[in-house]
mmCIF file of C-alpha atoms in Angstrom:
data_model
loop_
_atom_site.group_PDB
_atom_site.id
_atom_site.type_symbol
_atom_site.label_atom_id
_atom_site.label_comp_id
_atom_site.label_asym_id
_atom_site.label_seq_id
_atom_site.Cartn_x
_atom_site.Cartn_y
_atom_site.Cartn_z
ATOM 1 C CA UNK A 138 94.345 123.502 105.425
ATOM 2 C CA UNK A 139 92.519 124.342 102.106
ATOM 3 C CA UNK A 140 89.387 123.548 101.806
ATOM 4 C CA UNK A 141 86.948 122.767 98.941
ATOM 5 C CA UNK A 142 83.198 123.258 99.153
ATOM 6 C CA UNK A 143 81.331 121.382 96.204
ATOM 7 C CA UNK A 144 77.685 121.398 95.356
ATOM 8 C CA UNK A 145 75.376 120.398 95.246
ATOM 9 C CA UNK A 146 75.698 117.347 97.519
ATOM 10 C CA UNK A 147 73.555 114.934 95.185
ATOM 11 C CA UNK A 148 71.467 115.735 92.083
ATOM 12 C CA UNK A 149 68.412 113.588 91.171
ATOM 13 C CA UNK A 150 67.592 114.339 87.211
ATOM 14 C CA UNK A 151 65.950 112.867 83.987
ATOM 15 C CA UNK A 152 67.791 111.516 81.241
ATOM 16 C CA UNK A 153 68.467 114.502 78.922
ATOM 17 C CA UNK A 154 68.499 117.062 81.420
ATOM 18 C CA UNK A 155 71.489 119.357 81.660
ATOM 19 C CA UNK A 156 73.584 119.426 84.854
ATOM 20 C CA UNK A 157 75.885 122.099 86.471
ATOM 21 C CA UNK A 158 77.865 121.592 89.588
ATOM 22 C CA UNK A 159 80.753 123.882 91.169
ATOM 23 C CA UNK A 160 83.138 124.234 93.866
ATOM 24 C CA UNK A 161 84.499 127.135 95.552
ATOM 25 C CA UNK A 162 87.903 127.468 97.725
ATOM 26 C CA UNK A 163 89.248 129.777 100.562
ATOM 27 C CA UNK A 164 92.511 129.768 98.753
ATOM 28 C CA UNK A 165 93.625 130.634 95.415
ATOM 29 C CA UNK A 166 94.159 127.520 93.359
ATOM 30 C CA UNK A 167 96.650 127.090 90.081
ATOM 31 C CA UNK A 168 95.259 124.093 88.707
ATOM 32 C CA UNK A 169 91.542 122.992 88.653
ATOM 33 C CA UNK A 170 90.540 119.276 87.682
ATOM 34 C CA UNK A 171 87.369 117.562 87.661
ATOM 35 C CA UNK A 172 86.927 113.653 88.110
ATOM 36 C CA UNK A 173 83.920 111.207 88.111
ATOM 37 C CA UNK A 174 83.975 108.194 89.736
ATOM 38 C CA UNK A 175 82.021 105.250 88.839
ATOM 39 C CA UNK A 176 80.427 102.848 91.442
ATOM 40 C CA UNK A 177 83.171 100.398 92.966
ATOM 41 C CA UNK A 178 85.913 102.044 90.888
ATOM 42 C CA UNK A 179 88.536 104.741 91.149
ATOM 43 C CA UNK A 180 88.517 107.977 89.987
ATOM 44 C CA UNK A 181 89.137 109.033 86.294
ATOM 45 C CA UNK A 182 90.354 112.330 85.114
ATOM 46 C CA UNK A 183 87.606 114.390 82.962
ATOM 47 C CA UNK A 184 88.755 117.946 82.391
ATOM 48 C CA UNK A 185 92.289 119.652 83.566
ATOM 49 C CA UNK A 186 92.113 123.684 83.977
ATOM 50 C CA UNK A 187 95.184 125.542 83.968
ATOM 51 C CA UNK A 188 94.603 129.146 83.893
ATOM 52 C CA UNK A 189 92.129 131.741 85.023
ATOM 53 C CA UNK A 190 89.061 132.256 83.181
ATOM 54 C CA UNK A 191 90.178 129.214 80.654
ATOM 55 C CA UNK A 192 86.748 127.108 79.547
ATOM 56 C CA UNK A 193 87.557 123.708 78.146
ATOM 57 C CA UNK A 194 84.877 121.186 76.917
ATOM 58 C CA UNK A 195 85.100 117.204 76.748
ATOM 59 C CA UNK A 196 82.364 115.862 74.713
ATOM 60 C CA UNK A 197 79.070 116.779 76.449
ATOM 61 C CA UNK A 198 81.091 118.167 79.490
ATOM 62 C CA UNK A 199 82.159 121.817 79.844
ATOM 63 C CA UNK A 200 84.390 123.100 82.771
ATOM 64 C CA UNK A 201 85.235 126.836 83.686
ATOM 65 C CA UNK A 202 88.172 128.055 85.901
ATOM 66 C CA UNK A 203 86.872 130.893 87.360
ATOM 67 C CA UNK A 204 88.261 134.318 87.104
ATOM 68 C CA UNK A 205 89.247 134.702 91.051
ATOM 69 C CA UNK A 206 91.118 131.061 90.915
ATOM 70 C CA UNK A 207 88.962 130.397 94.069
ATOM 71 C CA UNK A 208 86.104 128.685 92.005
ATOM 72 C CA UNK A 209 85.253 126.533 89.116
ATOM 73 C CA UNK A 210 82.156 124.988 87.633
ATOM 74 C CA UNK A 211 80.990 121.586 85.534
ATOM 75 C CA UNK A 212 78.273 121.481 83.383
ATOM 76 C CA UNK A 213 76.738 118.180 81.778
ATOM 77 C CA UNK A 214 74.507 118.846 78.713
ATOM 78 C CA UNK A 215 71.742 116.464 77.856
ATOM 79 C CA UNK A 216 72.819 113.893 80.204
ATOM 80 C CA UNK A 217 72.524 110.021 79.592
ATOM 81 C CA UNK A 218 72.643 106.641 82.043
ATOM 82 C CA UNK A 219 76.407 106.338 81.785
ATOM 83 C CA UNK A 220 76.806 109.723 83.599
ATOM 84 C CA UNK A 221 75.499 108.593 86.777
ATOM 85 C CA UNK A 222 78.141 108.803 89.541
ATOM 86 C CA UNK A 223 80.406 110.871 91.647
ATOM 87 C CA UNK A 224 81.937 113.989 90.287
ATOM 88 C CA UNK A 225 84.987 115.587 92.301
ATOM 89 C CA UNK A 226 86.647 118.592 91.932
ATOM 90 C CA UNK A 227 90.219 118.933 93.039
ATOM 91 C CA UNK A 228 92.557 121.937 92.874
ATOM 92 C CA UNK A 229 96.249 122.509 93.355
ATOM 93 C CA UNK A 230 98.507 124.735 95.126
ATOM 94 C CA UNK A 231 101.973 124.805 95.510
ATOM 95 C CA UNK A 232 103.300 122.587 98.451
ATOM 96 C CA UNK A 233 106.568 121.295 100.152
ATOM 97 C CA UNK A 234 109.407 121.584 97.916
ATOM 98 C CA UNK A 235 107.330 122.528 94.728
ATOM 99 C CA UNK A 236 105.468 119.248 95.176
ATOM 100 C CA UNK A 237 101.917 120.221 94.168
ATOM 101 C CA UNK A 238 99.113 119.011 96.436
ATOM 102 C CA UNK A 239 95.685 117.994 95.112
ATOM 103 C CA UNK A 240 92.710 119.150 97.455
ATOM 104 C CA UNK A 241 89.513 117.309 96.526
ATOM 105 C CA UNK A 242 86.214 118.425 97.342
ATOM 106 C CA UNK A 243 83.197 116.000 98.770
ATOM 107 C CA UNK A 244 81.568 115.282 95.774
ATOM 108 C CA UNK A 245 78.428 115.522 94.070
ATOM 109 C CA UNK A 246 76.571 112.452 93.516
ATOM 110 C CA UNK A 247 74.404 112.515 90.082
ATOM 111 C CA UNK A 248 71.610 109.884 89.750
ATOM 112 C CA UNK A 249 69.437 109.760 86.476
ATOM 113 C CA UNK A 250 65.456 108.989 87.420
ATOM 114 C CA UNK A 251 64.087 106.516 84.777
ATOM 115 C CA UNK B 38 99.046 97.797 79.945
ATOM 116 C CA UNK B 39 97.064 97.138 83.310
ATOM 117 C CA UNK B 40 97.378 100.501 84.607
ATOM 118 C CA UNK B 41 97.285 100.586 88.397
ATOM 119 C CA UNK B 42 96.522 97.329 90.177
ATOM 120 C CA UNK B 43 95.483 97.383 93.875
ATOM 121 C CA UNK B 44 95.045 94.038 95.991
ATOM 122 C CA UNK B 45 92.773 93.043 98.194
ATOM 123 C CA UNK B 46 89.457 94.276 96.939
ATOM 124 C CA UNK B 47 88.093 93.752 100.447
ATOM 125 C CA UNK B 48 89.410 93.101 103.843
ATOM 126 C CA UNK B 49 88.493 92.901 107.428
ATOM 127 C CA UNK B 50 90.493 93.521 110.441
ATOM 128 C CA UNK B 51 90.281 93.322 113.875
ATOM 129 C CA UNK B 52 91.580 96.234 116.127
ATOM 130 C CA UNK B 53 95.332 96.215 116.587
ATOM 131 C CA UNK B 54 96.063 93.805 113.850
ATOM 132 C CA UNK B 55 98.205 95.021 111.141
ATOM 133 C CA UNK B 56 98.303 94.420 107.202
ATOM 134 C CA UNK B 57 99.714 95.697 103.876
ATOM 135 C CA UNK B 58 97.543 97.144 101.066
ATOM 136 C CA UNK B 59 99.386 96.553 97.571
ATOM 137 C CA UNK B 60 99.919 98.572 94.658
ATOM 138 C CA UNK B 61 101.592 98.457 91.466
ATOM 139 C CA UNK B 62 101.542 100.393 87.910
ATOM 140 C CA UNK B 63 103.403 99.188 84.976
ATOM 141 C CA UNK B 64 103.396 102.670 83.143
ATOM 142 C CA UNK B 65 106.604 103.745 84.382
ATOM 143 C CA UNK B 66 105.207 106.344 86.445
ATOM 144 C CA UNK B 67 107.426 108.239 89.026
ATOM 145 C CA UNK B 68 104.797 109.539 91.160
ATOM 146 C CA UNK B 69 102.575 107.493 93.349
ATOM 147 C CA UNK B 70 100.144 108.184 96.103
ATOM 148 C CA UNK B 71 97.775 106.780 98.272
ATOM 149 C CA UNK B 72 94.491 108.450 99.511
ATOM 150 C CA UNK B 73 91.554 107.546 101.828
ATOM 151 C CA UNK B 74 87.893 108.292 100.649
ATOM 152 C CA UNK B 75 85.183 108.172 103.607
ATOM 153 C CA UNK B 76 81.560 109.208 103.038
ATOM 154 C CA UNK B 77 80.727 112.699 102.664
ATOM 155 C CA UNK B 78 84.511 113.678 102.504
ATOM 156 C CA UNK B 79 86.891 114.416 99.373
ATOM 157 C CA UNK B 80 89.924 112.007 98.973
ATOM 158 C CA UNK B 81 92.565 112.616 101.179
ATOM 159 C CA UNK B 82 96.287 112.076 100.734
ATOM 160 C CA UNK B 83 97.904 109.814 102.985
ATOM 161 C CA UNK B 84 101.612 109.388 101.709
ATOM 162 C CA UNK B 85 102.955 110.015 98.220
ATOM 163 C CA UNK B 86 106.442 109.615 96.659
ATOM 164 C CA UNK B 87 108.291 111.169 94.104
ATOM 165 C CA UNK B 88 110.570 108.275 93.012
ATOM 166 C CA UNK B 89 112.000 104.834 94.345
ATOM 167 C CA UNK B 90 113.336 105.521 97.461
ATOM 168 C CA UNK B 91 111.328 108.759 98.064
ATOM 169 C CA UNK B 92 108.457 109.256 99.975
ATOM 170 C CA UNK B 93 106.951 111.945 101.913
ATOM 171 C CA UNK B 94 103.640 112.658 104.093
ATOM 172 C CA UNK B 95 100.479 113.556 103.137
ATOM 173 C CA UNK B 96 97.370 115.128 104.733
ATOM 174 C CA UNK B 97 96.399 112.166 107.130
ATOM 175 C CA UNK B 98 99.715 109.738 107.541
ATOM 176 C CA UNK B 99 99.108 108.970 111.453
ATOM 177 C CA UNK B 100 99.214 105.000 111.505
ATOM 178 C CA UNK B 101 100.325 104.334 107.935
ATOM 179 C CA UNK B 102 103.641 103.689 106.594
ATOM 180 C CA UNK B 103 105.089 103.375 103.440
ATOM 181 C CA UNK B 104 108.535 102.537 101.207
ATOM 182 C CA UNK B 105 109.357 102.592 97.534
ATOM 183 C CA UNK B 106 111.862 100.314 96.781
ATOM 184 C CA UNK B 107 111.024 100.030 93.345
ATOM 185 C CA UNK B 108 109.376 102.224 90.432
ATOM 186 C CA UNK B 109 106.357 100.101 89.937
ATOM 187 C CA UNK B 110 105.447 98.878 93.596
ATOM 188 C CA UNK B 111 104.232 101.428 96.581
ATOM 189 C CA UNK B 112 102.750 99.454 99.786
ATOM 190 C CA UNK B 113 100.974 100.929 102.216
ATOM 191 C CA UNK B 114 100.825 99.310 105.367
ATOM 192 C CA UNK B 115 98.835 99.616 108.898
ATOM 193 C CA UNK B 116 100.811 99.343 111.716
ATOM 194 C CA UNK B 117 98.060 98.671 114.232
ATOM 195 C CA UNK B 118 94.374 98.738 112.637
ATOM 196 C CA UNK B 119 92.142 100.836 114.457
ATOM 197 C CA UNK B 120 87.894 101.411 113.610
ATOM 198 C CA UNK B 121 88.852 104.849 112.379
ATOM 199 C CA UNK B 122 90.864 103.523 109.588
ATOM 200 C CA UNK B 123 87.777 102.065 107.829
ATOM 201 C CA UNK B 124 87.782 103.448 104.570
ATOM 202 C CA UNK B 125 88.241 102.990 100.968
ATOM 203 C CA UNK B 126 91.866 103.123 99.845
ATOM 204 C CA UNK B 127 92.784 104.341 96.546
ATOM 205 C CA UNK B 128 96.221 104.085 94.946
ATOM 206 C CA UNK B 129 97.370 106.652 92.006
ATOM 207 C CA UNK B 130 100.214 106.860 89.875
ATOM 208 C CA UNK B 131 101.105 109.927 87.331
ATOM 209 C CA UNK B 132 104.395 110.642 85.361
ATOM 210 C CA UNK B 133 105.299 113.582 87.405
ATOM 211 C CA UNK B 134 104.238 115.343 90.751
ATOM 212 C CA UNK B 135 102.864 118.120 88.726
ATOM 213 C CA UNK B 136 98.996 118.549 89.748
ATOM 214 C CA UNK B 137 97.894 119.016 86.321
ATOM 215 C CA UNK B 138 99.428 115.730 85.328
ATOM 216 C CA UNK B 139 96.855 112.955 84.865
ATOM 217 C CA UNK B 140 96.494 110.790 87.758
ATOM 218 C CA UNK B 141 95.765 107.128 87.157
ATOM 219 C CA UNK B 142 93.648 105.528 90.221
ATOM 220 C CA UNK B 143 93.494 101.888 90.999
ATOM 221 C CA UNK B 144 89.986 100.521 91.622
ATOM 222 C CA UNK B 145 90.492 100.572 95.775
ATOM 223 C CA UNK B 146 90.940 98.744 98.691
ATOM 224 C CA UNK B 147 87.805 98.620 100.972
ATOM 225 C CA UNK B 148 88.866 98.114 104.665
ATOM 226 C CA UNK B 149 86.534 97.106 107.561
ATOM 227 C CA UNK B 150 88.175 97.441 111.016
ATOM 228 C CA UNK B 151 86.002 95.921 113.639
#
């Protein structure tokens, strides 16, 4: 099956620092998504990317769909305490009669050091 | 709107017991799905449904059953619990099965099988 490698697995940063994380795939994806999961909660969609090369921002978050369609990155600028959580990438390709299946990365756990 | 609700929040089972994890959504979404989340792994799709009366298997369906008798409800049944099913289970819903559609996740059910 499809696999997503997400890195880094964890990050320890100070408030105000910028953050960068990425995902790479062994196969081509049609859509890249970035989710955030707060402790004890379900994931929440942050950014969706639909075509190669696309660069999309959502406040302090910026994500890009790689030109090769096999990777994506997420940047967070000027981190704040509420950025703490686990960030997941997810990609989709066509699967089973057109129903698109999402493959999730293993997550990047972001911790902000006081 | 309550969004996606899941019950129970926590459950402890003995090996061999059966139980049903409940999931409901009030957004009139056609697409609903169940994922499991294990440490160090991304979310993995167990079963999904593209509408009432229609269900299909995901990536890791063994040991689980689902049914979709109404648009709102999508219960997940563990037939004979095994320690390998210890996990956090998330239900999600979206307007359609298109992967670029925003999926709304419930808060999760934490299951421990002894």
